[in-house]
Amino acid sequence: MSFSIHLEVEDPRWRKSRGLAARLTAAAELALKRAKAPKRAALTILLAGDARLKRLNHDFRGKNKPTNVLSFPSGAPDYLGDIALAFGVTEKEAKTSGKRFAHHAAHLAVHGVLHLLGHDHEVERDAAKMESLETVILAELGIADPYAHEAA
């Protein structure tokens, strides 16, 4: 496979986690592979701060608050689109749920890639399919099922 994943680090706090760029790239590549993306698929992951995600969330979804991840499909055959992650929201969610920051960020990258490929979680059946695929991908990366605590 010849996937192209570009990481754009806008918020320097993302650089604090050693090896995170490689982990996010590996997570995105595996998600592309497992979800059967086109062989030459490309995407960009923006590692931003909460203020940037708040603006994007407001401008594109009408929600005036930061969120953890946003996906922007391009509609082009090979360039899948852009994913944006918010540092503060991601860090807070990881702490609150007792997860490692790098693991949670990798999960969000996988989640974003699956959205670029047309997966969604608006209805229960689609959510179950998407979560199952996420869980399989994350397990291959050595990351525990992020949804396991929700079933308990």
Tab-separated table of C-alpha atoms in Angstrom:
chain	number	residue	atom	x	y	z
A	1	MET	CA	0.000	0.000	0.000
A	2	SER	CA	1.188	3.499	-0.682
A	3	PHE	CA	-0.871	5.636	1.665
A	4	SER	CA	0.177	9.229	2.250
A	5	ILE	CA	-0.486	10.688	5.687
A	6	HIS	CA	0.610	14.220	6.437
A	7	LEU	CA	0.736	15.393	10.062
A	8	GLU	CA	0.472	19.126	10.653
A	9	VAL	CA	1.371	20.139	14.215
A	10	GLU	CA	-0.253	23.475	14.984
A	11	ASP	CA	-0.276	23.244	18.791
A	12	PRO	CA	3.230	22.542	20.179
A	13	ARG	CA	1.797	20.609	23.156
A	14	TRP	CA	1.291	17.659	20.786
A	15	ARG	CA	5.086	17.357	20.577
A	16	LYS	CA	5.366	16.596	24.337
A	17	SER	CA	4.328	12.967	23.875
A	18	ARG	CA	7.373	11.098	22.599
A	19	GLY	CA	6.696	8.947	19.536
A	20	LEU	CA	3.149	10.262	19.139
A	21	ALA	CA	3.565	11.276	15.494
A	22	ALA	CA	4.670	7.759	14.564
A	23	ARG	CA	1.833	6.226	16.598
A	24	LEU	CA	-0.798	8.421	14.947
A	25	THR	CA	0.579	7.708	11.486
A	26	ALA	CA	0.606	3.949	12.167
A	27	ALA	CA	-2.962	4.108	13.508
A	28	ALA	CA	-4.181	6.015	10.448
A	29	GLU	CA	-2.363	3.653	8.054
A	30	LEU	CA	-3.835	0.587	9.708
A	31	ALA	CA	-7.327	2.121	9.649
A	32	LEU	CA	-6.921	2.815	5.926
A	33	LYS	CA	-5.773	-0.744	5.330
A	34	ARG	CA	-8.475	-2.457	7.422
A	35	ALA	CA	-11.245	-0.270	5.993
A	36	LYS	CA	-10.056	-1.055	2.467
A	37	ALA	CA	-9.169	2.467	1.400
A	38	PRO	CA	-7.981	3.104	-2.154
A	39	LYS	CA	-4.326	2.092	-2.596
A	40	ARG	CA	-3.105	5.654	-3.100
A	41	ALA	CA	-5.262	7.250	-0.406
A	42	ALA	CA	-3.935	10.426	1.187
A	43	LEU	CA	-5.081	12.520	4.135
A	44	THR	CA	-3.927	15.200	6.530
A	45	ILE	CA	-4.156	15.125	10.319
A	46	LEU	CA	-4.075	18.531	11.989
A	47	LEU	CA	-2.898	18.445	15.603
A	48	ALA	CA	-4.420	21.628	16.938
A	49	GLY	CA	-5.576	23.283	20.117
A	50	ASP	CA	-9.074	23.551	21.503
A	51	ALA	CA	-9.631	27.088	20.172
A	52	ARG	CA	-9.053	25.921	16.594
A	53	LEU	CA	-11.411	22.945	16.990
A	54	LYS	CA	-14.009	25.218	18.581
A	55	ARG	CA	-13.875	27.516	15.531
A	56	LEU	CA	-14.067	24.582	13.108
A	57	ASN	CA	-16.905	22.984	15.069
A	58	HIS	CA	-18.790	26.290	15.016
A	59	ASP	CA	-18.140	27.030	11.359
A	60	PHE	CA	-18.916	23.559	10.001
A	61	ARG	CA	-21.328	22.035	12.527
A	62	GLY	CA	-22.932	25.046	14.200
A	63	LYS	CA	-21.703	23.950	17.633
A	64	ASN	CA	-19.892	26.647	19.604
A	65	LYS	CA	-17.631	24.385	21.655
A	66	PRO	CA	-14.417	22.458	21.131
A	67	THR	CA	-14.619	18.770	20.301
A	68	ASN	CA	-12.041	15.994	20.269
A	69	VAL	CA	-11.964	15.152	16.543
A	70	LEU	CA	-13.457	16.470	13.335
A	71	SER	CA	-13.291	14.909	9.887
A	72	PHE	CA	-13.629	16.741	6.595
A	73	PRO	CA	-14.050	14.360	3.647
A	74	SER	CA	-12.787	15.827	0.375
A	75	GLY	CA	-14.947	13.889	-2.057
A	76	ALA	CA	-11.874	13.296	-4.240
A	77	PRO	CA	-10.950	9.714	-5.133
A	78	ASP	CA	-7.397	9.675	-3.742
A	79	TYR	CA	-7.275	12.608	-1.315
A	80	LEU	CA	-9.690	11.457	1.379
A	81	GLY	CA	-9.703	14.698	3.354
A	82	ASP	CA	-8.612	16.209	6.636
A	83	ILE	CA	-8.868	15.229	10.278
A	84	ALA	CA	-8.380	17.692	13.134
A	85	LEU	CA	-7.645	16.729	16.755
A	86	ALA	CA	-7.871	19.066	19.777
A	87	PHE	CA	-5.094	18.709	22.339
A	88	GLY	CA	-6.922	19.905	25.460
A	89	VAL	CA	-10.110	17.939	24.850
A	90	THR	CA	-8.120	14.812	24.018
A	91	GLU	CA	-5.947	15.195	27.122
A	92	LYS	CA	-8.951	15.793	29.387
A	93	GLU	CA	-10.875	12.810	27.985
A	94	ALA	CA	-7.845	10.555	28.398
A	95	LYS	CA	-7.398	11.588	32.042
A	96	THR	CA	-11.111	11.331	32.833
A	97	SER	CA	-11.374	7.840	31.344
A	98	GLY	CA	-8.059	6.570	32.753
A	99	LYS	CA	-6.519	6.038	29.305
A	100	ARG	CA	-3.036	6.849	28.103
A	101	PHE	CA	-3.011	10.071	26.109
A	102	ALA	CA	-1.256	8.450	23.132
A	103	HIS	CA	-3.773	5.596	23.074
A	104	HIS	CA	-6.741	7.965	23.142
A	105	ALA	CA	-5.215	10.149	20.418
A	106	ALA	CA	-4.608	7.056	18.265
A	107	HIS	CA	-8.231	6.038	18.764
A	108	LEU	CA	-9.391	9.477	17.641
A	109	ALA	CA	-7.157	9.274	14.556
A	110	VAL	CA	-8.663	5.878	13.657
A	111	HIS	CA	-12.156	7.259	14.285
A	112	GLY	CA	-11.444	10.218	12.011
A	113	VAL	CA	-10.066	8.030	9.220
A	114	LEU	CA	-13.157	5.834	9.321
A	115	HIS	CA	-15.348	8.939	8.995
A	116	LEU	CA	-13.339	10.002	5.926
A	117	LEU	CA	-14.083	6.570	4.459
A	118	GLY	CA	-17.816	6.986	4.969
A	119	HIS	CA	-18.349	5.240	8.292
A	120	ASP	CA	-20.744	6.879	10.716
A	121	HIS	CA	-22.343	6.360	14.115
A	122	GLU	CA	-25.604	8.288	13.861
A	123	VAL	CA	-27.770	5.164	14.041
A	124	GLU	CA	-27.156	2.239	16.382
A	125	ARG	CA	-26.448	-0.362	13.688
A	126	ASP	CA	-23.860	1.867	11.972
A	127	ALA	CA	-22.323	2.781	15.337
A	128	ALA	CA	-21.922	-0.892	16.259
A	129	LYS	CA	-20.213	-1.609	12.925
A	130	MET	CA	-17.884	1.383	13.229
A	131	GLU	CA	-17.015	0.686	16.881
A	132	SER	CA	-16.300	-2.957	16.080
A	133	LEU	CA	-13.896	-1.975	13.314
A	134	GLU	CA	-12.224	0.593	15.576
A	135	THR	CA	-11.793	-2.042	18.297
A	136	VAL	CA	-10.166	-4.508	15.869
A	137	ILE	CA	-7.774	-1.860	14.535
A	138	LEU	CA	-6.832	-0.638	18.006
A	139	ALA	CA	-6.272	-4.204	19.238
A	140	GLU	CA	-3.741	-4.675	16.423
A	141	LEU	CA	-1.984	-1.589	17.755
A	142	GLY	CA	-1.961	-2.983	21.303
A	143	ILE	CA	-4.651	-0.570	22.516
A	144	ALA	CA	-7.499	-1.817	24.712
A	145	ASP	CA	-11.105	-1.654	23.552
A	146	PRO	CA	-12.134	1.976	24.188
A	147	TYR	CA	-15.799	0.973	24.374
A	148	ALA	CA	-15.410	-1.828	26.952
A	149	HIS	CA	-16.156	0.439	29.929
A	150	GLU	CA	-19.359	1.697	28.284
A	151	ALA	CA	-20.911	-1.777	28.214
A	152	ALA	CA	-20.364	-2.331	31.937
